[in-house]
Coordinates of C-alpha atoms in Angstrom, one line a residue:
M1348 CA 15.3 -44.4 247.4
N1349 CA 18.4 -45.6 245.7
R1350 CA 17.8 -47.5 242.4
P1351 CA 19.1 -51.1 242.4
L1352 CA 22.2 -51.8 240.4
P1353 CA 21.6 -53.7 237.2
V1354 CA 22.2 -57.3 236.4
V1355 CA 24.5 -57.3 233.3
V1356 CA 24.6 -60.1 230.8
G1357 CA 26.9 -60.4 227.8
V1358 CA 25.3 -61.5 224.6
D1359 CA 26.9 -62.6 221.3
G1360 CA 24.2 -64.3 219.3
S1361 CA 25.1 -67.8 220.5
E1362 CA 22.8 -70.3 222.1
A1363 CA 25.1 -70.3 225.2
A1364 CA 24.6 -66.5 225.5
L1365 CA 20.8 -66.9 225.2
R1366 CA 20.9 -69.4 228.1
A1367 CA 22.8 -66.8 230.0
V1368 CA 20.1 -64.3 229.2
D1369 CA 17.5 -66.7 230.8
R1370 CA 19.6 -66.9 233.9
A1371 CA 20.2 -63.2 234.1
A1372 CA 16.5 -62.4 233.7
E1373 CA 15.7 -64.7 236.6
E1374 CA 18.5 -63.1 238.7
A1375 CA 17.2 -59.6 237.9
A1376 CA 13.6 -60.6 238.8
S1377 CA 14.7 -62.1 242.2
R1378 CA 16.6 -58.9 243.0
G1379 CA 14.0 -56.4 241.8
A1380 CA 16.8 -55.1 239.5
P1381 CA 16.9 -54.0 235.9
L1382 CA 18.5 -56.1 233.3
R1383 CA 21.2 -54.7 231.0
L1384 CA 22.0 -56.6 227.7
V1385 CA 25.5 -55.9 226.4
Y1386 CA 26.8 -56.8 223.0
A1387 CA 30.4 -55.9 222.3
S1388 CA 32.6 -56.8 219.3
R1389 CA 35.1 -55.4 216.9
W1390 CA 34.5 -58.4 214.5
G1391 CA 30.7 -58.4 213.9
W1392 CA 31.1 -57.2 210.3
Y1393 CA 32.6 -60.6 209.3
E1394 CA 29.8 -62.7 210.8
G1395 CA 27.0 -60.3 209.7
A1396 CA 28.0 -59.6 206.2
A1397 CA 25.3 -61.6 204.5
L1398 CA 22.6 -60.2 206.8
A1399 CA 23.8 -56.6 206.1
G1400 CA 23.7 -57.2 202.4
D1401 CA 20.0 -58.1 202.5
L1402 CA 19.1 -55.1 204.7
E1403 CA 21.4 -52.6 203.0
G1404 CA 23.0 -51.5 206.2
P1405 CA 26.5 -51.4 207.7
P1406 CA 27.3 -55.1 208.5
E1407 CA 28.6 -54.5 212.0
R1408 CA 25.5 -52.4 212.9
V1409 CA 23.0 -54.8 211.4
D1410 CA 24.6 -57.8 213.2
A1411 CA 24.6 -56.0 216.6
V1412 CA 21.0 -54.9 216.3
E1413 CA 19.8 -58.4 215.5
I1414 CA 21.8 -60.0 218.3
V1415 CA 20.6 -57.6 220.9
D1416 CA 17.0 -57.6 219.7
S1417 CA 17.0 -61.4 219.8
A1418 CA 18.3 -61.4 223.4
A1419 CA 15.7 -58.8 224.4
R1420 CA 12.9 -60.9 223.0
R1421 CA 14.2 -63.9 225.0
A1422 CA 14.4 -61.8 228.2
R1423 CA 11.0 -60.4 227.8
A1424 CA 9.5 -63.8 227.2
R1425 CA 11.1 -65.1 230.3
R1426 CA 10.5 -62.2 232.7
P1427 CA 8.3 -59.5 231.1
E1428 CA 8.2 -57.5 234.3
V1429 CA 12.0 -56.8 234.4
P1430 CA 13.1 -53.4 232.9
L1431 CA 15.5 -53.8 230.0
A1432 CA 18.3 -51.7 228.7
M1433 CA 20.3 -52.7 225.6
V1434 CA 23.9 -51.6 224.8
T1435 CA 26.0 -52.2 221.7
V1436 CA 29.7 -51.2 221.8
A1437 CA 32.4 -51.6 219.1
E1438 CA 35.1 -52.8 221.5
E1439 CA 36.5 -56.1 222.7
P1440 CA 33.9 -57.8 224.8
E1441 CA 36.4 -58.5 227.7
Y1442 CA 37.1 -54.9 228.2
V1443 CA 33.5 -53.8 228.0
L1444 CA 32.2 -56.5 230.4
V1445 CA 34.9 -55.7 233.0
R1446 CA 34.0 -52.0 232.7
E1447 CA 30.3 -52.8 233.1
S1448 CA 31.1 -54.9 236.2
R1449 CA 32.1 -51.7 238.1
T1450 CA 28.5 -50.5 238.2
A1451 CA 26.6 -53.8 238.3
A1452 CA 25.1 -55.9 241.1
L1453 CA 25.9 -59.1 239.1
L1454 CA 27.5 -60.1 235.8
V1455 CA 26.3 -63.1 233.9
T1456 CA 28.0 -64.8 231.0
G1457 CA 27.6 -68.0 229.0
S1458 CA 30.4 -70.0 227.4
R1459 CA 31.0 -71.8 224.2
G1460 CA 33.8 -74.0 222.9
R1461 CA 34.7 -74.5 219.2
G1462 CA 34.6 -78.2 218.5
G1463 CA 36.4 -81.2 219.9
I1464 CA 38.2 -80.7 223.2
A1465 CA 37.2 -77.0 223.2
E1466 CA 33.6 -77.9 223.8
A1467 CA 34.5 -79.1 227.3
L1468 CA 36.4 -75.9 228.1
L1469 CA 35.3 -72.4 229.1
G1470 CA 35.4 -69.6 226.5
S1471 CA 38.3 -67.2 226.7
V1472 CA 36.0 -64.2 227.2
S1473 CA 34.4 -65.6 230.3
L1474 CA 37.8 -66.7 231.8
T1475 CA 39.3 -63.2 231.2
V1476 CA 36.4 -61.4 232.6
A1477 CA 36.2 -63.7 235.6
A1478 CA 39.8 -62.8 236.4
H1479 CA 39.1 -59.1 236.3
T1480 CA 35.5 -58.6 237.3
H1481 CA 34.6 -56.0 240.0
C1482 CA 31.3 -57.6 241.0
P1483 CA 30.1 -61.2 241.5
M1484 CA 29.9 -63.1 238.2
I1485 CA 27.8 -66.2 237.3
V1486 CA 29.0 -68.3 234.4
V1487 CA 26.4 -70.6 232.8
R1488 CA 27.4 -73.4 230.5
P1489 CA 24.8 -74.9 228.0
E1490 CA 24.6 -78.2 229.9
H1491 CA 23.6 -76.4 233.1
A1492 CA 20.3 -75.3 231.5
D1493 CA 19.3 -78.9 230.8
R1494 CA 19.2 -79.9 234.5
V1495 CA 15.7 -81.2 235.2
R1496 CA 15.1 -79.9 238.8
P1497 CA 16.5 -77.6 241.4
Y1498 CA 18.3 -79.3 244.4
G1499 CA 17.6 -76.5 246.9
R1500 CA 21.3 -76.3 247.6
V1501 CA 23.9 -73.5 247.2
V1502 CA 27.5 -74.7 247.8
V1503 CA 30.3 -72.3 248.8
G1504 CA 34.0 -73.3 248.8
I1505 CA 35.8 -72.2 252.0
G1506 CA 39.4 -71.2 251.3
D1507 CA 42.1 -69.4 253.3
G1508 CA 42.2 -66.2 251.3
S1509 CA 40.6 -62.8 251.7
A1510 CA 37.9 -63.6 249.1
T1511 CA 36.3 -66.3 251.2
S1512 CA 34.3 -63.8 253.4
A1513 CA 32.9 -62.1 250.3
A1514 CA 32.0 -65.5 248.8
V1515 CA 30.2 -66.6 252.0
R1516 CA 28.2 -63.4 252.1
F1517 CA 27.2 -63.8 248.5
A1518 CA 26.3 -67.5 248.8
A1519 CA 24.3 -66.8 252.0
E1520 CA 22.2 -64.2 250.2
E1521 CA 21.7 -66.5 247.2
A1522 CA 20.6 -69.3 249.6
R1523 CA 18.2 -66.9 251.4
R1524 CA 16.7 -65.6 248.1
R1525 CA 16.2 -69.1 246.8
G1526 CA 15.0 -70.7 250.0
A1527 CA 17.9 -73.1 249.7
V1528 CA 20.3 -74.7 252.1
L1529 CA 23.8 -73.2 252.2
E1530 CA 26.5 -75.9 252.2
A1531 CA 30.0 -74.8 253.1
V1532 CA 32.7 -77.1 251.9
R1533 CA 36.3 -77.2 253.1
A1534 CA 38.7 -79.6 251.5
W1535 CA 41.6 -81.0 253.5
R1536 CA 44.6 -83.2 252.7
Q1537 CA 47.1 -85.1 254.8
P1538 CA 50.6 -84.2 253.9
A1539 CA 52.6 -86.9 252.2
R1540 CA 55.2 -88.7 254.3
E1541 CA 58.8 -88.9 253.2
T1542 CA 58.6 -92.7 253.1
P1543 CA 55.5 -95.0 253.1
D1544 CA 56.6 -96.6 256.5
A1545 CA 57.5 -93.3 258.2
P1546 CA 55.4 -92.6 261.3
P1547 CA 53.1 -89.6 261.1
A1548 CA 54.4 -86.4 262.6
V1549 CA 52.8 -84.9 265.7
G1550 CA 49.5 -83.4 264.8
D1551 CA 49.6 -85.1 261.4
H1552 CA 46.9 -87.7 261.9
P1553 CA 44.0 -87.5 259.4
S1554 CA 41.6 -86.7 262.2
A1555 CA 43.7 -83.6 263.2
H1556 CA 43.5 -82.2 259.6
E1557 CA 39.7 -82.9 259.5
L1558 CA 39.3 -81.2 262.8
R1559 CA 41.2 -78.1 261.6
A1560 CA 39.0 -78.0 258.5
A1561 CA 35.9 -78.1 260.7
E1562 CA 37.3 -75.2 262.8
V1563 CA 37.8 -73.1 259.6
L1564 CA 34.2 -73.9 258.6
D1565 CA 32.8 -72.8 261.9
K1566 CA 34.7 -69.5 261.7
A1567 CA 33.7 -68.8 258.1
L1568 CA 30.0 -69.3 259.0
S1569 CA 30.0 -67.5 262.4
D1570 CA 28.2 -64.4 261.1
L1571 CA 25.5 -65.7 258.8
P1572 CA 22.2 -63.7 258.3
A1573 CA 19.2 -64.8 260.2
G1574 CA 17.1 -67.4 258.5
V1575 CA 19.9 -69.0 256.5
V1576 CA 20.1 -72.8 257.0
A1577 CA 23.7 -73.8 256.8
R1578 CA 25.5 -77.1 256.7
R1579 CA 29.3 -77.7 257.0
R1580 CA 31.2 -80.4 255.3
A1581 CA 34.9 -81.2 255.5
A1582 CA 36.1 -83.5 252.7
E1583 CA 39.5 -85.1 252.0
G1584 CA 40.9 -84.3 248.6
H1585 CA 42.0 -81.6 246.2
T1586 CA 39.8 -78.5 246.6
R1587 CA 39.0 -78.4 242.9
T1588 CA 37.9 -82.0 242.8
V1589 CA 35.9 -81.8 246.0
L1590 CA 34.0 -78.7 244.8
A1591 CA 33.4 -80.1 241.3
D1592 CA 32.0 -83.3 242.9
A1593 CA 29.7 -81.2 245.2
S1594 CA 28.4 -79.3 242.1
Y1595 CA 26.5 -82.3 240.8
A1596 CA 23.8 -81.9 243.5
A1597 CA 23.9 -78.1 243.7
D1598 CA 22.0 -75.2 242.0
L1599 CA 24.9 -72.9 242.3
L1600 CA 28.6 -73.2 243.3
V1601 CA 30.2 -70.1 244.8
V1602 CA 34.0 -69.6 244.9
G1603 CA 36.1 -66.6 245.9
A1604 CA 38.6 -65.4 243.4
E1605 CA 41.9 -64.2 244.9
R1606 CA 43.6 -61.5 242.9
R1607 CA 47.0 -62.9 241.9
H1608 CA 49.0 -60.2 240.1
R1609 CA 51.3 -61.6 237.4
P1610 CA 53.5 -59.8 234.9
Y1611 CA 50.6 -60.0 232.4
G1612 CA 48.0 -58.8 234.8
P1613 CA 45.5 -60.2 237.4
H1614 CA 44.8 -63.9 237.4
M1615 CA 42.3 -66.1 239.3
G1616 CA 43.5 -68.7 241.7
R1617 CA 43.7 -72.3 240.5
V1618 CA 40.6 -73.3 242.4
A1619 CA 38.3 -70.8 240.7
H1620 CA 39.9 -71.5 237.4
G1621 CA 39.5 -75.3 237.8
V1622 CA 35.8 -75.3 238.9
L1623 CA 34.8 -73.0 236.1
H1624 CA 35.9 -75.7 233.7
R1625 CA 34.6 -78.7 235.7
S1626 CA 31.4 -77.7 237.6
A1627 CA 28.2 -79.5 236.8
C1628 CA 26.2 -76.4 237.8
P1629 CA 26.5 -72.6 237.3
V1630 CA 29.5 -71.1 239.1
A1631 CA 29.5 -67.7 240.8
V1632 CA 32.9 -66.1 241.0
V1633 CA 33.1 -63.5 243.8
P1634 CA 36.2 -61.2 243.6
G1635 CA 38.3 -60.6 246.7
P1636 CA 39.4 -57.1 247.9
E1637 CA 41.2 -55.1 245.3

């Protein structure tokens, strides 16, 4: 029998990363998969200098060992039955996590800002990895862990790109595993008229746009696994805003990430980028075909 692929979580010693470890341990337990704790940094010797002096060891090595050991203790306390592997690598974390995603069932990261406005934004590592990941990736922000109760609801954004099918499959499996309702959301907008008093064009009535959105939803959910309870919702507005609003009563928000190749490399679409910053619940980014 084939061994299940691991759930990989990036750790860096921060509280945000430890919250990600909690989530990753739960995800591994629900999948019957091992958990792989990964610490990667070229700069650990600066942060760990004092600790290394006390322990008479190389600063970068002492710092890495303590960070990974702390994460392992957290994971074992949360889910003692989950097999653990621990990895420390002297490389940039973005490169290491993207590489790990090639052989993972799921990648989990936290996020942390650095004061002021940055506290409301996603960390650069998570954004970079989300734009390049080869497997689904869940991003957990500190405020997500403080939510009091589950809502029994997984929301998936239904777009027009090739990543939507993969996002729906992932979201349906998450809903099945959690015993949750799958809610598929499609945003629609009425095109602006040239002048306020101009008559609507043929087929430009709001009800026509809503009807087309409903048809897209039906097509996206036409091949769901048995046992998944699904709801469809077409909502007027910008996609990022509609999905961010839906996240306030969801346990997980799932979006597809279209690969948009730019001169400086792959980049996520605006929707995935926007909800990663604004979602009130953890976000799963599911990559489209490469």
